[in-house]
Amino acid sequence: MAISHWSKQVTFAALALLLAGCSSIPESIQSSSERPYDRLSQIMLMPQMALGQEARLGGRVVAVHNENDKTRLVIVSLPLDRWARPQLESVSEGRFIANVKGFLEPLDFQGLLVTVVGSVAEMEQGQIGSRPYRFVVINVTGYQRWNETQQVILPPGAADPWGWDWRYRRGWGFGNDWGPARIETIVTQ
């Protein structure tokens, strides 16, 4: 039985949607609004417009403070990639406070990467060292901790045990001039 051209297209489209779903934003930090604020700099420029609006921000946790009914995470904000992961190579946009209901173990968050989603609650006066600072405060409805993993990036042709790169046809053995392997740090779930 032959498969029609239309059936192939439908199958291909379904497969593409399935694969797209595998590489999307984790459910724990899905947004309920169409376009949440995703840059701390946007909120800090016009904080009155952002109050009560949804935001998805992330970065590195630099302080964890447990209070009676919540945990306050102080986060150095980093821009997010399309999967809502903090971008390691980016420059910080500042700091914000994420209020999470309940108790979080400080050792499970201190120094780690996190993305939070929630509503912009207020601007709060505080300090970084002895310098005054205005923090954006987010009331968190969901969060995602991230892991940092290292991977080795091999130069072209290095995976060939005989050292023969069919694309360039250069030399034999391992001492080819493709350069050294490099180690790259990536963010994973």
Coordinates of C-alpha atoms in Angstrom, one line a residue:
M1 CA 0.0 0.0 0.0
A2 CA 1.5 3.3 -1.0
I3 CA 1.6 6.3 1.3
S4 CA 0.2 9.5 -0.2
H5 CA 2.2 12.7 -0.4
W6 CA -0.3 14.3 2.0
S7 CA 0.1 11.5 4.6
K8 CA 3.9 12.0 4.5
Q9 CA 3.5 15.8 5.1
V10 CA 1.1 15.2 8.0
T11 CA 3.5 12.6 9.5
F12 CA 6.5 15.0 9.0
A13 CA 4.6 17.9 10.6
A14 CA 3.6 15.7 13.6
L15 CA 7.2 14.5 14.1
A16 CA 8.5 18.1 13.9
L17 CA 6.0 19.2 16.6
L18 CA 7.0 16.3 18.8
L19 CA 10.7 17.1 18.5
A20 CA 10.0 20.8 19.1
G21 CA 8.2 19.8 22.3
C22 CA 11.3 17.9 23.5
S23 CA 13.4 21.1 23.4
S24 CA 11.1 23.6 24.9
I25 CA 10.8 25.5 28.2
P26 CA 10.4 23.2 31.2
E27 CA 6.8 22.9 32.5
S28 CA 7.9 24.2 35.9
I29 CA 8.6 27.6 34.4
Q30 CA 6.0 27.8 31.7
S31 CA 4.3 31.2 31.6
S32 CA 0.6 31.9 31.7
S33 CA 1.0 35.1 29.7
E34 CA 1.9 35.3 26.1
R35 CA 5.0 37.5 26.5
P36 CA 6.3 37.7 30.1
Y37 CA 9.1 40.1 31.0
D38 CA 12.3 38.2 30.3
R39 CA 14.9 40.9 30.9
L40 CA 15.6 42.5 34.3
S41 CA 16.7 45.7 32.5
Q42 CA 13.2 46.0 31.0
I43 CA 11.6 45.9 34.4
M44 CA 14.1 48.3 35.9
L45 CA 13.6 50.9 33.2
M46 CA 9.9 51.2 33.9
P47 CA 9.1 49.4 37.2
Q48 CA 5.6 50.9 37.5
M49 CA 4.5 49.4 34.2
A50 CA 5.8 45.9 35.3
L51 CA 4.1 45.8 38.7
G52 CA 1.7 42.9 38.8
Q53 CA 2.9 41.6 35.4
E54 CA 4.4 38.2 34.9
A55 CA 8.2 37.8 34.5
R56 CA 10.5 34.9 33.8
L57 CA 14.0 35.8 34.9
G58 CA 17.1 33.7 35.8
G59 CA 20.7 33.8 36.9
R60 CA 23.0 32.7 39.7
V61 CA 21.8 32.5 43.3
V62 CA 24.2 34.5 45.5
A63 CA 22.2 34.5 48.8
V64 CA 19.4 32.4 50.3
H65 CA 17.4 33.8 53.3
N66 CA 14.7 31.6 54.9
E67 CA 11.8 33.4 56.7
N68 CA 8.7 32.1 58.4
D69 CA 6.6 31.4 55.3
K70 CA 9.0 31.9 52.4
T71 CA 12.5 31.7 51.1
R72 CA 14.1 34.8 49.5
L73 CA 16.7 34.0 46.8
V74 CA 19.0 36.9 45.7
I75 CA 19.8 36.2 42.1
V76 CA 22.4 37.9 39.8
S77 CA 20.4 38.2 36.7
L78 CA 21.6 36.8 33.4
P79 CA 19.8 36.9 30.0
L80 CA 17.9 33.7 29.2
D81 CA 18.2 31.6 26.0
R82 CA 15.2 30.3 24.1
W83 CA 14.8 27.4 26.5
A84 CA 14.8 29.9 29.5
R85 CA 18.2 28.8 30.6
P86 CA 20.6 31.5 32.0
Q87 CA 23.3 32.3 29.4
L88 CA 26.7 31.7 31.1
E89 CA 28.8 33.9 28.8
S90 CA 26.6 37.0 29.3
V91 CA 27.1 40.0 31.5
S92 CA 24.9 40.4 34.5
E93 CA 21.9 42.8 34.2
G94 CA 21.8 43.4 38.0
R95 CA 20.2 41.6 40.9
F96 CA 16.7 40.7 41.9
I97 CA 14.9 38.9 44.7
A98 CA 12.7 35.9 44.2
N99 CA 10.3 35.1 47.0
V100 CA 9.4 31.4 47.0
K101 CA 6.6 30.1 49.3
G102 CA 7.9 27.6 51.9
F103 CA 11.3 26.4 52.9
L104 CA 14.2 25.8 50.5
E105 CA 17.4 24.2 51.7
P106 CA 20.1 26.9 51.2
L107 CA 22.7 24.4 50.1
D108 CA 20.5 23.2 47.3
F109 CA 20.4 26.7 45.8
Q110 CA 23.5 28.7 46.9
G111 CA 25.7 29.4 43.8
L112 CA 23.5 27.5 41.4
L113 CA 21.7 28.6 38.3
V114 CA 18.0 29.1 38.5
T115 CA 15.1 30.4 36.4
V116 CA 11.9 31.7 38.1
V117 CA 8.5 32.7 36.8
G118 CA 6.1 34.8 38.8
S119 CA 4.6 38.3 39.2
V120 CA 6.6 41.5 39.7
A121 CA 5.6 42.4 43.3
E122 CA 7.6 45.6 44.1
M123 CA 10.9 47.5 44.1
E124 CA 12.7 47.1 47.4
Q125 CA 15.5 49.1 48.8
G126 CA 18.5 47.1 50.0
Q127 CA 22.3 47.0 49.8
I128 CA 25.0 45.2 47.9
G129 CA 27.9 45.4 50.3
S130 CA 27.7 49.0 51.6
R131 CA 26.1 50.4 48.5
P132 CA 22.4 51.1 48.3
Y133 CA 20.5 49.1 45.6
R134 CA 16.9 48.8 44.4
F135 CA 15.9 45.2 43.9
V136 CA 13.0 44.0 41.7
V137 CA 11.0 41.5 43.8
I138 CA 9.3 38.6 42.1
N139 CA 6.6 36.5 43.8
V140 CA 7.5 33.1 42.4
T141 CA 4.9 30.6 41.0
G142 CA 7.5 28.2 39.5
Y143 CA 11.2 27.7 39.4
Q144 CA 13.8 25.5 37.7
R145 CA 17.3 24.7 39.0
W146 CA 19.9 24.1 36.3
N147 CA 23.1 22.1 36.3
E148 CA 26.4 23.1 34.7
T149 CA 28.0 20.3 32.8
Q150 CA 31.3 20.3 30.9
Q151 CA 31.6 18.7 27.4
V152 CA 34.7 18.2 25.3
I153 CA 34.5 19.8 21.8
L154 CA 36.8 18.0 19.4
P155 CA 38.4 19.7 16.4
P156 CA 37.2 18.5 12.9
G157 CA 38.5 15.1 12.1
A158 CA 39.7 14.3 15.6
A159 CA 37.2 11.6 16.1
D160 CA 38.7 9.6 13.2
P161 CA 41.2 7.2 14.9
W162 CA 43.4 7.2 11.8
G163 CA 43.6 11.0 11.6
W164 CA 42.3 11.1 8.1
D165 CA 39.8 13.9 7.6
W166 CA 37.9 13.2 4.4
R167 CA 36.8 16.8 4.0
Y168 CA 40.3 18.3 4.1
R169 CA 42.5 15.2 3.2
R170 CA 45.3 16.3 5.6
G171 CA 48.0 14.0 7.0
W172 CA 48.0 10.8 8.9
G173 CA 48.1 10.0 12.6
F174 CA 47.2 12.2 15.6
G175 CA 49.3 15.3 15.4
N176 CA 47.3 17.1 12.7
D177 CA 47.1 20.8 12.8
W178 CA 43.4 21.1 13.6
G179 CA 44.1 22.6 17.0
P180 CA 43.4 21.2 20.5
A181 CA 40.1 20.0 21.9
R182 CA 38.4 22.5 24.1
I183 CA 36.2 22.2 27.1
E184 CA 32.9 24.0 27.1
T185 CA 30.5 24.5 30.1
I186 CA 26.8 24.1 29.2
V187 CA 23.6 24.4 31.2
T188 CA 21.3 21.3 31.5
Q189 CA 18.3 20.3 33.5

